[in-house]
């Protein structure tokens, strides 16, 4: 009936608008859209590569933030770009150079706050990274999990960045002391 005709007209207008925006004829529309998707994917890969390069260049600064808390190496650092895989790469590098310690790395990227906690096996009888992650993320309404030695958590669209950056360190340090 009339609703079918209206539906078809709306779809036709939709495609006409896309053609105008993309400035191409209907026979080239599919190819144009596929090219845009490919270009977007390439652009996203370049952004990811740049972010990794930035983090690699920051590793010296990151490792300069190691200090002792109760005779335990404690690394706490906030990155303003990155994701869990970036944070895990930093943890792997850290574990190569430091025998024992606790690593807490945070990043805020694309409206997601992420934290990873890694605890050296020698400290596993004292600390549990899952407990620390859950303790922190209960406070801000996010979630997390993992294993006793390595865990991560995240929270989307968290508005109180002051708490995350200023108070997360103190909150986690209290758990260690």
mmCIF file of C-alpha atoms in Angstrom:
data_model
loop_
_atom_site.group_PDB
_atom_site.id
_atom_site.type_symbol
_atom_site.label_atom_id
_atom_site.label_comp_id
_atom_site.label_asym_id
_atom_site.label_seq_id
_atom_site.Cartn_x
_atom_site.Cartn_y
_atom_site.Cartn_z
ATOM 1 C CA UNK A 1 0.000 0.000 0.000
ATOM 2 C CA UNK A 2 0.876 3.580 0.622
ATOM 3 C CA UNK A 3 3.428 2.749 3.331
ATOM 4 C CA UNK A 4 5.376 0.569 0.841
ATOM 5 C CA UNK A 5 5.432 3.370 -1.734
ATOM 6 C CA UNK A 6 6.542 5.861 0.939
ATOM 7 C CA UNK A 7 9.300 3.491 2.074
ATOM 8 C CA UNK A 8 10.615 3.067 -1.492
ATOM 9 C CA UNK A 9 10.481 6.830 -2.125
ATOM 10 C CA UNK A 10 12.442 7.503 1.067
ATOM 11 C CA UNK A 11 15.096 4.953 0.089
ATOM 12 C CA UNK A 12 15.344 6.472 -3.392
ATOM 13 C CA UNK A 13 15.780 9.961 -1.908
ATOM 14 C CA UNK A 14 18.346 8.595 0.507
ATOM 15 C CA UNK A 15 20.464 7.187 -2.334
ATOM 16 C CA UNK A 16 20.069 10.389 -4.349
ATOM 17 C CA UNK A 17 21.370 12.372 -1.381
ATOM 18 C CA UNK A 18 24.333 10.039 -1.011
ATOM 19 C CA UNK A 19 25.099 10.434 -4.708
ATOM 20 C CA UNK A 20 25.041 14.226 -4.348
ATOM 21 C CA UNK A 21 27.305 14.135 -1.311
ATOM 22 C CA UNK A 22 29.754 11.739 -2.953
ATOM 23 C CA UNK A 23 29.419 13.468 -6.306
ATOM 24 C CA UNK A 24 29.068 10.318 -8.357
ATOM 25 C CA UNK A 25 26.531 8.590 -10.553
ATOM 26 C CA UNK A 26 24.514 5.661 -9.281
ATOM 27 C CA UNK A 27 26.530 3.098 -11.250
ATOM 28 C CA UNK A 28 29.709 4.241 -9.445
ATOM 29 C CA UNK A 29 28.127 4.600 -6.006
ATOM 30 C CA UNK A 30 29.078 1.155 -4.700
ATOM 31 C CA UNK A 31 32.719 1.505 -5.821
ATOM 32 C CA UNK A 32 32.948 5.000 -4.325
ATOM 33 C CA UNK A 33 31.642 3.770 -0.964
ATOM 34 C CA UNK A 34 34.059 0.807 -0.971
ATOM 35 C CA UNK A 35 36.969 3.158 -1.723
ATOM 36 C CA UNK A 36 35.948 5.403 1.173
ATOM 37 C CA UNK A 37 35.851 2.398 3.503
ATOM 38 C CA UNK A 38 39.321 1.278 2.377
ATOM 39 C CA UNK A 39 40.709 4.811 2.780
ATOM 40 C CA UNK A 40 39.152 5.080 6.228
ATOM 41 C CA UNK A 41 40.732 1.776 7.282
ATOM 42 C CA UNK A 42 44.127 2.951 6.018
ATOM 43 C CA UNK A 43 43.692 6.241 7.886
ATOM 44 C CA UNK A 44 42.807 4.401 11.114
ATOM 45 C CA UNK A 45 45.896 2.175 10.734
ATOM 46 C CA UNK A 46 48.090 5.261 10.291
ATOM 47 C CA UNK A 47 46.615 6.818 13.428
ATOM 48 C CA UNK A 48 47.266 3.601 15.362
ATOM 49 C CA UNK A 49 50.861 3.514 14.111
ATOM 50 C CA UNK A 50 51.389 7.152 15.168
ATOM 51 C CA UNK A 51 49.959 6.455 18.614
ATOM 52 C CA UNK A 52 52.359 3.514 19.017
ATOM 53 C CA UNK A 53 55.274 5.703 17.946
ATOM 54 C CA UNK A 54 54.300 8.328 20.526
ATOM 55 C CA UNK A 55 54.098 5.726 23.276
ATOM 56 C CA UNK A 56 57.454 4.216 22.304
ATOM 57 C CA UNK A 57 58.985 7.684 22.516
ATOM 58 C CA UNK A 58 57.415 8.126 25.976
ATOM 59 C CA UNK A 59 58.737 4.874 27.497
ATOM 60 C CA UNK A 60 61.772 6.582 29.041
ATOM 61 C CA UNK A 61 59.467 9.107 30.726
ATOM 62 C CA UNK A 62 57.186 6.318 31.846
ATOM 63 C CA UNK A 63 60.006 4.298 33.424
ATOM 64 C CA UNK A 64 61.303 7.413 35.193
ATOM 65 C CA UNK A 65 58.097 7.331 37.260
ATOM 66 C CA UNK A 66 59.123 4.243 39.218
ATOM 67 C CA UNK A 67 59.422 4.750 42.957
ATOM 68 C CA UNK A 68 59.455 2.648 46.095
ATOM 69 C CA UNK A 69 56.378 2.033 48.217
ATOM 70 C CA UNK A 70 57.128 -0.306 51.132
ATOM 71 C CA UNK A 71 60.313 -1.471 49.350
ATOM 72 C CA UNK A 72 58.337 -2.426 46.254
ATOM 73 C CA UNK A 73 58.965 -0.903 42.845
ATOM 74 C CA UNK A 74 55.765 0.903 41.972
ATOM 75 C CA UNK A 75 55.137 2.336 38.536
ATOM 76 C CA UNK A 76 52.090 4.512 38.082
ATOM 77 C CA UNK A 77 51.623 6.438 34.859
ATOM 78 C CA UNK A 78 48.759 8.042 32.912
ATOM 79 C CA UNK A 79 48.846 8.138 29.134
ATOM 80 C CA UNK A 80 46.476 10.377 27.271
ATOM 81 C CA UNK A 81 46.346 8.060 24.274
ATOM 82 C CA UNK A 82 46.361 4.330 23.886
ATOM 83 C CA UNK A 83 44.409 1.226 24.678
ATOM 84 C CA UNK A 84 44.864 -2.060 26.536
ATOM 85 C CA UNK A 85 47.248 -3.508 23.948
ATOM 86 C CA UNK A 86 49.523 -0.437 24.210
ATOM 87 C CA UNK A 87 49.497 -0.721 27.982
ATOM 88 C CA UNK A 88 50.321 -4.446 27.816
ATOM 89 C CA UNK A 89 53.312 -3.714 25.560
ATOM 90 C CA UNK A 90 54.647 -1.287 28.160
ATOM 91 C CA UNK A 91 54.129 -3.864 30.927
ATOM 92 C CA UNK A 92 56.132 -6.441 28.945
ATOM 93 C CA UNK A 93 58.987 -3.958 28.510
ATOM 94 C CA UNK A 94 58.878 -3.045 32.199
ATOM 95 C CA UNK A 95 59.013 -6.696 33.282
ATOM 96 C CA UNK A 96 62.172 -7.218 31.207
ATOM 97 C CA UNK A 97 64.084 -4.638 33.258
ATOM 98 C CA UNK A 98 62.643 -4.789 36.775
ATOM 99 C CA UNK A 99 62.589 -7.932 38.855
ATOM 100 C CA UNK A 100 59.705 -7.173 41.147
ATOM 101 C CA UNK A 101 57.087 -4.542 41.313
ATOM 102 C CA UNK A 102 53.579 -3.352 40.691
ATOM 103 C CA UNK A 103 52.670 -1.594 37.490
ATOM 104 C CA UNK A 104 49.601 0.576 37.163
ATOM 105 C CA UNK A 105 49.132 2.150 33.745
ATOM 106 C CA UNK A 106 46.140 4.221 32.724
ATOM 107 C CA UNK A 107 45.026 5.796 29.501
ATOM 108 C CA UNK A 108 42.097 7.837 28.346
ATOM 109 C CA UNK A 109 41.345 7.583 24.658
ATOM 110 C CA UNK A 110 38.150 7.894 22.639
ATOM 111 C CA UNK A 111 35.989 8.459 25.752
ATOM 112 C CA UNK A 112 37.242 5.290 27.457
ATOM 113 C CA UNK A 113 39.344 5.295 30.614
ATOM 114 C CA UNK A 114 41.405 2.110 30.835
ATOM 115 C CA UNK A 115 43.665 0.825 33.584
ATOM 116 C CA UNK A 116 45.931 -2.196 33.649
ATOM 117 C CA UNK A 117 47.573 -3.559 36.789
ATOM 118 C CA UNK A 118 50.386 -6.069 36.668
ATOM 119 C CA UNK A 119 51.925 -7.630 39.753
ATOM 120 C CA UNK A 120 55.211 -9.508 39.754
ATOM 121 C CA UNK A 121 54.858 -13.173 40.643
ATOM 122 C CA UNK A 122 57.055 -12.689 43.740
ATOM 123 C CA UNK A 123 54.412 -10.338 45.159
ATOM 124 C CA UNK A 124 51.386 -12.479 44.316
ATOM 125 C CA UNK A 125 51.101 -13.797 47.863
ATOM 126 C CA UNK A 126 50.549 -10.206 49.066
ATOM 127 C CA UNK A 127 48.656 -8.527 46.209
ATOM 128 C CA UNK A 128 45.930 -9.519 43.806
ATOM 129 C CA UNK A 129 45.524 -7.371 40.688
ATOM 130 C CA UNK A 130 41.870 -8.386 40.236
ATOM 131 C CA UNK A 131 41.065 -7.101 43.726
ATOM 132 C CA UNK A 132 42.835 -3.795 42.994
ATOM 133 C CA UNK A 133 41.054 -3.339 39.637
ATOM 134 C CA UNK A 134 37.642 -4.163 41.057
ATOM 135 C CA UNK A 135 38.274 -1.960 44.110
ATOM 136 C CA UNK A 136 39.043 1.003 41.888
ATOM 137 C CA UNK A 137 36.362 0.503 39.233
ATOM 138 C CA UNK A 138 33.600 -0.019 41.797
ATOM 139 C CA UNK A 139 34.318 3.581 42.814
ATOM 140 C CA UNK A 140 33.751 4.939 39.295
ATOM 141 C CA UNK A 141 31.119 2.586 37.922
ATOM 142 C CA UNK A 142 33.214 0.681 35.408
ATOM 143 C CA UNK A 143 34.199 -2.941 35.303
ATOM 144 C CA UNK A 144 37.189 -5.164 34.975
ATOM 145 C CA UNK A 145 38.762 -8.514 35.552
ATOM 146 C CA UNK A 146 41.636 -10.727 34.606
ATOM 147 C CA UNK A 147 44.038 -12.925 36.494
ATOM 148 C CA UNK A 148 45.720 -12.596 39.875
ATOM 149 C CA UNK A 149 48.905 -11.168 38.312
ATOM 150 C CA UNK A 150 47.440 -9.157 35.425
ATOM 151 C CA UNK A 151 44.075 -7.494 35.154
ATOM 152 C CA UNK A 152 42.457 -4.540 33.470
ATOM 153 C CA UNK A 153 39.365 -2.442 33.719
ATOM 154 C CA UNK A 154 37.638 0.306 31.828
ATOM 155 C CA UNK A 155 34.900 2.851 32.077
ATOM 156 C CA UNK A 156 33.203 4.664 29.202
ATOM 157 C CA UNK A 157 32.309 8.341 29.159
ATOM 158 C CA UNK A 158 33.372 8.964 32.730
ATOM 159 C CA UNK A 159 32.876 12.667 33.437
ATOM 160 C CA UNK A 160 34.994 13.210 36.531
ATOM 161 C CA UNK A 161 38.492 13.130 35.023
ATOM 162 C CA UNK A 162 39.884 15.014 38.010
ATOM 163 C CA UNK A 163 39.139 11.996 40.190
ATOM 164 C CA UNK A 164 40.644 9.580 37.695
ATOM 165 C CA UNK A 165 43.920 11.404 37.265
ATOM 166 C CA UNK A 166 44.421 12.871 40.723
ATOM 167 C CA UNK A 167 42.854 10.365 43.065
ATOM 168 C CA UNK A 168 43.379 6.995 41.365
ATOM 169 C CA UNK A 169 47.050 6.996 42.348
ATOM 170 C CA UNK A 170 46.311 7.741 46.011
ATOM 171 C CA UNK A 171 43.479 5.220 46.111
ATOM 172 C CA UNK A 172 45.647 2.414 44.738
ATOM 173 C CA UNK A 173 48.656 3.396 46.854
ATOM 174 C CA UNK A 174 46.491 2.963 49.969
ATOM 175 C CA UNK A 175 45.828 -0.631 48.924
ATOM 176 C CA UNK A 176 49.563 -1.292 48.706
ATOM 177 C CA UNK A 177 50.608 0.344 51.984
#
